[in-house]
XYZ file of C-alpha atoms in Angstrom:
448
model
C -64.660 223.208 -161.582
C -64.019 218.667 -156.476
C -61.248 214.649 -147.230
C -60.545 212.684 -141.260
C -59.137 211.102 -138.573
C -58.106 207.716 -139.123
C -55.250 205.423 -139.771
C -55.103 203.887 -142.977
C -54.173 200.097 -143.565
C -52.814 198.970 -146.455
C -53.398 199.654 -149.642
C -55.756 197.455 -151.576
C -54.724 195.577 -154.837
C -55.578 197.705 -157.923
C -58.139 194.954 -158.931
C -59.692 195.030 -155.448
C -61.143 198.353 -155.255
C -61.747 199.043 -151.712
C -65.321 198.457 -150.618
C -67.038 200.454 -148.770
C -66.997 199.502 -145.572
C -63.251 200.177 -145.597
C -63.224 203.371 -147.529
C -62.576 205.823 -144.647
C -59.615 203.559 -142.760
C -57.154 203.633 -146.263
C -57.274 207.375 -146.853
C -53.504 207.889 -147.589
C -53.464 204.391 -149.261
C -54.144 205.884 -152.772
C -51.090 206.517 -155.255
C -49.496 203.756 -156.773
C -46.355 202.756 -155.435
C -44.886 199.879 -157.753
C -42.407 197.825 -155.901
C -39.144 199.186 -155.919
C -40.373 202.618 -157.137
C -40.146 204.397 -153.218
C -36.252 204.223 -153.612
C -36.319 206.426 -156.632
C -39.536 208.320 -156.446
C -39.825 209.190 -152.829
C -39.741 212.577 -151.657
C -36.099 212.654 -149.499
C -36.896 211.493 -145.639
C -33.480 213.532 -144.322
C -35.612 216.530 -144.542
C -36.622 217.170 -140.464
C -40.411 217.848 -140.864
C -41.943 221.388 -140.647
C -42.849 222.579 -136.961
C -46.774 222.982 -136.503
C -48.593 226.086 -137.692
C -50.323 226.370 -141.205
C -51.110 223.929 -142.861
C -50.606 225.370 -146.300
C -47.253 226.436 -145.059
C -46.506 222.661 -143.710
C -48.032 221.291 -147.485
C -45.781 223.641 -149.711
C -42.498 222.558 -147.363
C -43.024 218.961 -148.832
C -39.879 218.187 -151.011
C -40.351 219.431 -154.753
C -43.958 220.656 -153.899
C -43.730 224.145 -154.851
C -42.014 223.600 -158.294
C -44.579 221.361 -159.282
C -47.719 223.084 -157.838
C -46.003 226.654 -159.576
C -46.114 224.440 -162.780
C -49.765 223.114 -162.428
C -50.869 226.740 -161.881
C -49.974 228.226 -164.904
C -50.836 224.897 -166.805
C -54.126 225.359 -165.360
C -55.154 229.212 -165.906
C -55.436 228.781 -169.337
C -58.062 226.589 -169.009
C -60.348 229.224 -168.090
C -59.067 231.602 -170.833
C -59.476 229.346 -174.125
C -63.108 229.092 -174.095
C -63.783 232.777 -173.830
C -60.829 233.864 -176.006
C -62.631 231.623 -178.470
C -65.827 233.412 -178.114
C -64.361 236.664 -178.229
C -61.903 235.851 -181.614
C -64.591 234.171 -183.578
C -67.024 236.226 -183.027
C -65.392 239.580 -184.120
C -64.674 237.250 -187.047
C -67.574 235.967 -188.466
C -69.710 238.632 -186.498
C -72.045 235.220 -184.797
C -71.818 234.217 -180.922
C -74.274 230.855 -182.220
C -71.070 230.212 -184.129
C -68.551 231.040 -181.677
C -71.177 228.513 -179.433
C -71.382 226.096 -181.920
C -67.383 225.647 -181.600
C -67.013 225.958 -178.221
C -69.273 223.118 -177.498
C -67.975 221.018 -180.189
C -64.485 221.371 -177.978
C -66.227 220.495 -174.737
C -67.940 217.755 -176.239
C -64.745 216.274 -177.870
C -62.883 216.622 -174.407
C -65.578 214.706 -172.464
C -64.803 211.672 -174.880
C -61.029 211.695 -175.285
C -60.197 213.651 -171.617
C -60.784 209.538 -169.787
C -58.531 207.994 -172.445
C -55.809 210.757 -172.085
C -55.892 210.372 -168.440
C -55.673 206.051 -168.590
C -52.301 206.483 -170.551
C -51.039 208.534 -168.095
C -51.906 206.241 -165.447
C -50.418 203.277 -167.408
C -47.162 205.132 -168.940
C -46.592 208.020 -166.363
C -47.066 211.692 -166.368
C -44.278 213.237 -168.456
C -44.382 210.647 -171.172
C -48.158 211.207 -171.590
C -48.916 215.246 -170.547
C -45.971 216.860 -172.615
C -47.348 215.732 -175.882
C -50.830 215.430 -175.687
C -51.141 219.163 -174.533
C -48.516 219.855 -176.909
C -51.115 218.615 -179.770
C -53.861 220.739 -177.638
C -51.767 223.872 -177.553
C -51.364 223.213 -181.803
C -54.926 222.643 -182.011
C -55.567 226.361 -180.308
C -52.574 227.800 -182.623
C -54.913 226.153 -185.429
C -57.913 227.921 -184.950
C -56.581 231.257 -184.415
C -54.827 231.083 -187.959
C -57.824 229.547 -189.353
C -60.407 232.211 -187.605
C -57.465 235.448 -188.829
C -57.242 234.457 -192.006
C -60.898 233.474 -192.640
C -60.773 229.373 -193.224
C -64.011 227.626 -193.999
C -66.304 227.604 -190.557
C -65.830 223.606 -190.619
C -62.087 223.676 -189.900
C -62.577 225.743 -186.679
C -64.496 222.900 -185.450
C -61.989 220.648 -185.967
C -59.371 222.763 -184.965
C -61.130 223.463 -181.314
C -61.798 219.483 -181.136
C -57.670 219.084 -181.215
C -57.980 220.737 -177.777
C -59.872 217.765 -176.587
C -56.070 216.032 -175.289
C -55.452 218.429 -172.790
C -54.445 216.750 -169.662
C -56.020 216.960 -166.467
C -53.480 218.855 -164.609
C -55.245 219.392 -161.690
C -55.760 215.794 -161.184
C -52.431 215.121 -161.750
C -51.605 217.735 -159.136
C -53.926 216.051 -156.592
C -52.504 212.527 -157.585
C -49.161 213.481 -156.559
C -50.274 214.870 -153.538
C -51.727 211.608 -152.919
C -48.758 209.842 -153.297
C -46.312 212.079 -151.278
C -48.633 212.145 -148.408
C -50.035 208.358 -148.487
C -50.989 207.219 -145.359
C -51.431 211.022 -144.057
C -55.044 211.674 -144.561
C -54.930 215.135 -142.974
C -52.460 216.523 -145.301
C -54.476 214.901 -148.576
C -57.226 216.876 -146.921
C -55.468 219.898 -146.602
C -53.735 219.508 -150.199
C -57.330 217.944 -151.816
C -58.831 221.674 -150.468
C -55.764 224.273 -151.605
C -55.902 222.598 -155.176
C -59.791 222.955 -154.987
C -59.032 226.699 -154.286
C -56.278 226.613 -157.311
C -58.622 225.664 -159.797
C -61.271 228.278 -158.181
C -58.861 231.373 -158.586
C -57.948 229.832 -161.757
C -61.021 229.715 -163.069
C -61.976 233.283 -161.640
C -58.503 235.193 -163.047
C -58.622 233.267 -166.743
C -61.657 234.770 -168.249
C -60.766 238.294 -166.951
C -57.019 237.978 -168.254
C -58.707 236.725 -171.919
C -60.989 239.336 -172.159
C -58.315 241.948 -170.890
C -55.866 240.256 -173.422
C -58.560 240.382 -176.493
C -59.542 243.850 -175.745
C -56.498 245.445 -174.865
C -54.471 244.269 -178.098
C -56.174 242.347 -180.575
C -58.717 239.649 -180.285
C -56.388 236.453 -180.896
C -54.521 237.699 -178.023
C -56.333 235.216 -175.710
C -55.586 232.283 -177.359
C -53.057 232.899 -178.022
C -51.213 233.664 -174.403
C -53.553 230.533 -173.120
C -51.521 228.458 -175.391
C -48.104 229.422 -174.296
C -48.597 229.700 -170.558
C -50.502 225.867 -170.938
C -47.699 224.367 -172.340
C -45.091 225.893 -170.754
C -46.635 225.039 -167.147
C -46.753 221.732 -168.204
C -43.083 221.476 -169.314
C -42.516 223.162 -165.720
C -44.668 220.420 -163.965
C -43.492 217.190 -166.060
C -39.685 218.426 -165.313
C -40.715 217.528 -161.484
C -39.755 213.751 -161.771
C -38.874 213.506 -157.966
C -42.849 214.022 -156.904
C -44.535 212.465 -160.060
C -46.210 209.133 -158.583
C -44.418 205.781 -160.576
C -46.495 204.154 -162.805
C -48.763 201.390 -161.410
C -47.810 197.760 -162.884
C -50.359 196.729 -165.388
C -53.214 195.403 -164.932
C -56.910 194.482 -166.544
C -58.668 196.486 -164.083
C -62.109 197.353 -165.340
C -63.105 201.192 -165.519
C -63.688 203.180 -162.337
C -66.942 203.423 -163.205
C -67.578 199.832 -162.363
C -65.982 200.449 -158.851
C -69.048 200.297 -156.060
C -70.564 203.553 -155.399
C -68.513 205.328 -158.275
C -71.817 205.494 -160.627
C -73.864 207.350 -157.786
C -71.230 209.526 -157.290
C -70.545 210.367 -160.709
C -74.111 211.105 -160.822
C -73.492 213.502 -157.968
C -70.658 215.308 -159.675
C -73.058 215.730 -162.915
C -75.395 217.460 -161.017
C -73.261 219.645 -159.497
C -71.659 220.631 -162.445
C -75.489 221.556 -163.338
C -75.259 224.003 -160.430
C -72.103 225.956 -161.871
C -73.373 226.043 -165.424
C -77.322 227.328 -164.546
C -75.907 229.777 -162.119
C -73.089 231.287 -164.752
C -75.637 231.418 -167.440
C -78.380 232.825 -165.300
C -76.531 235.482 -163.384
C -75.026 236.714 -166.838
C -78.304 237.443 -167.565
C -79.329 239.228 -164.773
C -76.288 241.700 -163.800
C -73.562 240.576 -166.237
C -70.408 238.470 -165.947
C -68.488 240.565 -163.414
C -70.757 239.201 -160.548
C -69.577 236.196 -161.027
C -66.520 236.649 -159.441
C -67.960 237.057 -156.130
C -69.056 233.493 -156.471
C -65.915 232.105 -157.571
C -63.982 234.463 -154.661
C -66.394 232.747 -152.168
C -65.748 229.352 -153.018
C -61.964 230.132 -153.088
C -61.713 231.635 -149.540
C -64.267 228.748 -148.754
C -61.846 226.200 -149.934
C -58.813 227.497 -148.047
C -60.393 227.868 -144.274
C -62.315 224.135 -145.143
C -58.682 222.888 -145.623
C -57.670 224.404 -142.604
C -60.312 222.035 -140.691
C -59.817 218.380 -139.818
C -60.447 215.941 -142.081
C -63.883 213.863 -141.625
C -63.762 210.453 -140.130
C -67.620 209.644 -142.321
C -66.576 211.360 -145.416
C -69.786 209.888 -146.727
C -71.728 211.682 -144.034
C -69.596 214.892 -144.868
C -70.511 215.231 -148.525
C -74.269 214.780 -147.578
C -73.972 217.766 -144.846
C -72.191 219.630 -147.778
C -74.461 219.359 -150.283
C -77.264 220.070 -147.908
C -75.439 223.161 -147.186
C -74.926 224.099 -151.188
C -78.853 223.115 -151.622
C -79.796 225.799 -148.581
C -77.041 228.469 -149.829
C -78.501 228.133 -153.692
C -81.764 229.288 -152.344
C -80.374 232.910 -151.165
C -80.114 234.362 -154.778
C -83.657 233.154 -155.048
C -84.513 234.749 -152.332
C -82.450 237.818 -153.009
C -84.023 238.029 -156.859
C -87.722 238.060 -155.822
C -87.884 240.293 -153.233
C -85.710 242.990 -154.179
C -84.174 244.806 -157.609
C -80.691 245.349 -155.507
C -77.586 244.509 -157.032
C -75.301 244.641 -153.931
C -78.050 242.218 -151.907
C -77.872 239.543 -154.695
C -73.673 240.339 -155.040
C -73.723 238.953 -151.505
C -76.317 235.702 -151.732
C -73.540 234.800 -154.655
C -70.586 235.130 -152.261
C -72.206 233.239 -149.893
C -73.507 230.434 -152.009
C -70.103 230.220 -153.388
C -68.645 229.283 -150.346
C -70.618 225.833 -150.384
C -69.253 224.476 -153.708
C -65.599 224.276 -153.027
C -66.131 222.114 -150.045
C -68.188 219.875 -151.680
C -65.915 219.339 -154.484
C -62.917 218.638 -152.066
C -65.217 216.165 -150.532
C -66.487 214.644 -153.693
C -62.799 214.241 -155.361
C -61.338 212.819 -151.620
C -64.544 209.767 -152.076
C -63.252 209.651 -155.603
C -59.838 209.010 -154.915
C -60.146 206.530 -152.003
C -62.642 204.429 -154.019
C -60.837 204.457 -157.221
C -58.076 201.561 -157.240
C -54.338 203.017 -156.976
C -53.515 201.813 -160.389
C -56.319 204.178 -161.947
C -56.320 207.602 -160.080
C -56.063 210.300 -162.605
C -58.426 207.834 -164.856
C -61.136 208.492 -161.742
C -60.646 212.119 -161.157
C -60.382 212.813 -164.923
C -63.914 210.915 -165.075
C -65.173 213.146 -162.217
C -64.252 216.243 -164.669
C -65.617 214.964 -167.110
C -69.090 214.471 -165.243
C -68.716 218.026 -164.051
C -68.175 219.258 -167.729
C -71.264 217.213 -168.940
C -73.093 218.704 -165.789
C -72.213 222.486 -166.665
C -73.298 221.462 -170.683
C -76.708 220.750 -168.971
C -76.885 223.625 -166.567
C -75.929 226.349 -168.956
C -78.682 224.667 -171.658
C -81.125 224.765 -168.646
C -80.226 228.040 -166.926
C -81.003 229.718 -170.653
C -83.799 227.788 -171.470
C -85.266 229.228 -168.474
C -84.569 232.647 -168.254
C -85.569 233.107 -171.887
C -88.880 231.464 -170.866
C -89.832 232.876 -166.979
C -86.762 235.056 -166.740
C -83.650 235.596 -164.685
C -85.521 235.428 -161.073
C -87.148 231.921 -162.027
C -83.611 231.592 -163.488
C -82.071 231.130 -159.770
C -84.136 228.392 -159.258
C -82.375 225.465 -161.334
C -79.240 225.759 -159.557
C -81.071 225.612 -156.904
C -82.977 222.208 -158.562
C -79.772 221.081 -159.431
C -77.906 221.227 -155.627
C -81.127 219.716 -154.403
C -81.311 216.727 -156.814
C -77.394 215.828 -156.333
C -78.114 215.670 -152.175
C -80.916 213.025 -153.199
C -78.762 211.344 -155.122
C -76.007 210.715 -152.666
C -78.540 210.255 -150.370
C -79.802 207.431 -151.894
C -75.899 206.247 -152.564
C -75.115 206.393 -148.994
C -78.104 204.223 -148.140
C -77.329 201.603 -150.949
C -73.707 201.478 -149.599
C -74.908 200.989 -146.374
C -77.577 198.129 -147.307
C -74.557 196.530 -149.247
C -72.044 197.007 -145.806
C -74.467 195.276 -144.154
C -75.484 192.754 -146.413
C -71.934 191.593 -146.722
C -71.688 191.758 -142.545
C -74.709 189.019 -142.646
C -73.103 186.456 -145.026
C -69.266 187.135 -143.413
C -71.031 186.004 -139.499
C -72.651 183.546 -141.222
């Protein structure tokens, strides 16, 4: 699978997250900046500043942007080739999808557990030190299991060989953490950066299964992993070579987790339901008209992304992620809609396009709350968390989604993700008014 007007103040201490009430005037306050570090890590300042127009066009000017963002992109299209080149391999193996399954969520489960702890080394001993090897030991892990799947290992070592995968940075969040830091106290250029890497992972995400089955098909069904495992860790090399944007490392600290930040919980929960949206509606419109459909949706949310970057940034960004997921909720409905009152193809290929364009601005939303509430010493350990929510979100979806459409079919099928966009607006609906009841709360005793 995740941002307004307003002049930050300074940046709060990385054991004070900010609260609240503040959240919205700090917006560029997010990267950690240790003292001394600007000298050496800044982007240059002799560089005169791009004359207005795009905004993309203004973001990929920044200093060192474009090396670094052409790194993350390849770093990141693997990610949505390995679990369908694992599919594809295993099962022309051992002739079972439950097995090739069975792996595949052993290597999501194993990432949701180790994918936080990956991301709070890199936040405590910096990028390079931290991505090169750990994806180095994820791209071994993939080498693993195609050698044990071609020459027929026991079934228990593919397991463990997909679980290896588990220390694959977050490269996207790394991405967005660097934008953070090079455009600190800018919040309309986080916004605009926050929505093109949104789009990134989209088109990622879209392209990766297509290349893997193209790959698998085309010349012989390792091919997927294969290529996945080469282009991941040779992005990464690319984007860890970038030491002019990579953020420095925040000074230590005994921060608690994000998750005990205020109003990080109810958000998570948010993200977890949202995930539930993408992994219903995947498993669900496979069902109905096959996986090719899906890339309307993921087109949708792309272009989405890219013209909701193009808009100012919110000054309530609260406010902004309920109107979002109101407008995901109403969008979900159309393939509902679409499914029960007529048998055509092309009608339910556009209800997808269109619902698609609702998710990608409510994941630049979420992840723009995420990183102004998360303290500066702990970004990538936030936004990694976020993924990880999402990942446990699409587990649930996908079990969902195929629960029901073996039970009531593909046309009751539509309506989890549906469920699932509806239940994350109540939950950030009831976040917003806790926050709100706290703001206030606090107000009381301060006049008192």
């Amino acid at each position: 699978m995740p941002h307004e007007t307003v002049a930050p103040d300074s940046a709060p201490t990385p054991s004070a997250p900010l609260p609240p009430a503040s959240v919205a005037s700090a917006a560029g306050a997010i990267a950690p900046v240790a003292p001394g570090a600007e000298s050496s890590a800044a982007v240059p300042t002799g560089t005169a500043p791009p004359p207005p127009g795009n905004p993309y066009v203004r973001l990929l000017a920044t200093p060192g942007a474009r090396a670094f963002t052409a790194g993350g992109l390849l770093a990141r299209l693997p990610m949505g080739m390995f679990s369908v080149s694992a599919v594809i391999m295993i099962a022309d193996a051992h002739g079972s999808y439950a097995l090739a399954g069975a792996v595949t969520a052993t290597g999501l489960a194993a990432t949701a557990v180790v994918a936080p702890w990956t991301a709070r080394l890199v936040d405590r001993y910096g990028q390079a030190r931290i991505a090169v090897p750990a994806t180095a030991t994820a791209a071994l892990g993939s080498l693993a299991l195609l050698l044990c799947v071609h020459y027929d290992a026991p079934v228990w070592t593919l397991f463990a060989a997909y679980a290896a995968t588990a220390t694959t940075p977050n490269t996207g969040g790394m991405s967005r953490a660097r934008w953070a830091f090079l455009h600190r106290g800018d919040p309309a250029a986080l916004h605009t950066a926050n929505s093109f890497e949104q789009a990134a992972d989209e088109l990622c995400f879209m392209l990766g299964p297509v290349l893997a089955a193209s790959l698998c098909g085309a010349l012989f069904p390792e091919a997927g992993t294969l290529t996945g495992a080469i282009l991941m860790m040779t992005g990464v090399l690319v984007f860890a070579a970038q030491r002019s944007t990579e953020p420095p490392v925040a000074p230590r600290s005994r921060a608690a987790s994000p998750l005990r930040t205020p109003g990080t919980p109810a958000l998570m929960a948010v993200f977890l339901a949202t995930g539930a949206v993408f992994g219903a509606m995947e498993v669900v419109s496979i069902a109905h008209a096959g996986g090719a459909i899906l890339a309307l949706q993921a087109g949708g949310s792309c272009v989405a992304g890219l013209l909701y970057g193009s808009l100012r940034p919110a000054v309530d960004i609260r406010r902004r992620l309920l109107l979002c997921l109101a407008g995901m909720t109403a969008l979900m409905s159309l393939p509902v809609i679409a499914t029960a009152t007529t048998d055509s193809l092309l009608v339910l290929a556009g209800c997808l396009l269109l619902a698609g364009a609702a998710t990608a601005p409510t994941m630049v939303t979420g992840m723009t709350l995420i990183q102004r509430l998360t303290p500066r010493a702990q970004i990538n350990e936030g936004m990694t968390l976020a993924v990880t929510a999402l990942l446990g979100g699409i587990a649930v979806g996908s079990a969902g989604g195929g629960w029901m459409v073996e039970h009531a079919g593909t046309r009751t099928g539509y309506a989890v993700p549906m469920c699932a966009a509806a239940l994350a607006l109540v939950v950030a609906a009831a976040g917003t008014r806790k926050s709100r009841k706290s703001r206030t709360r606090r107000a009381r005793v301060g006049t008192a």
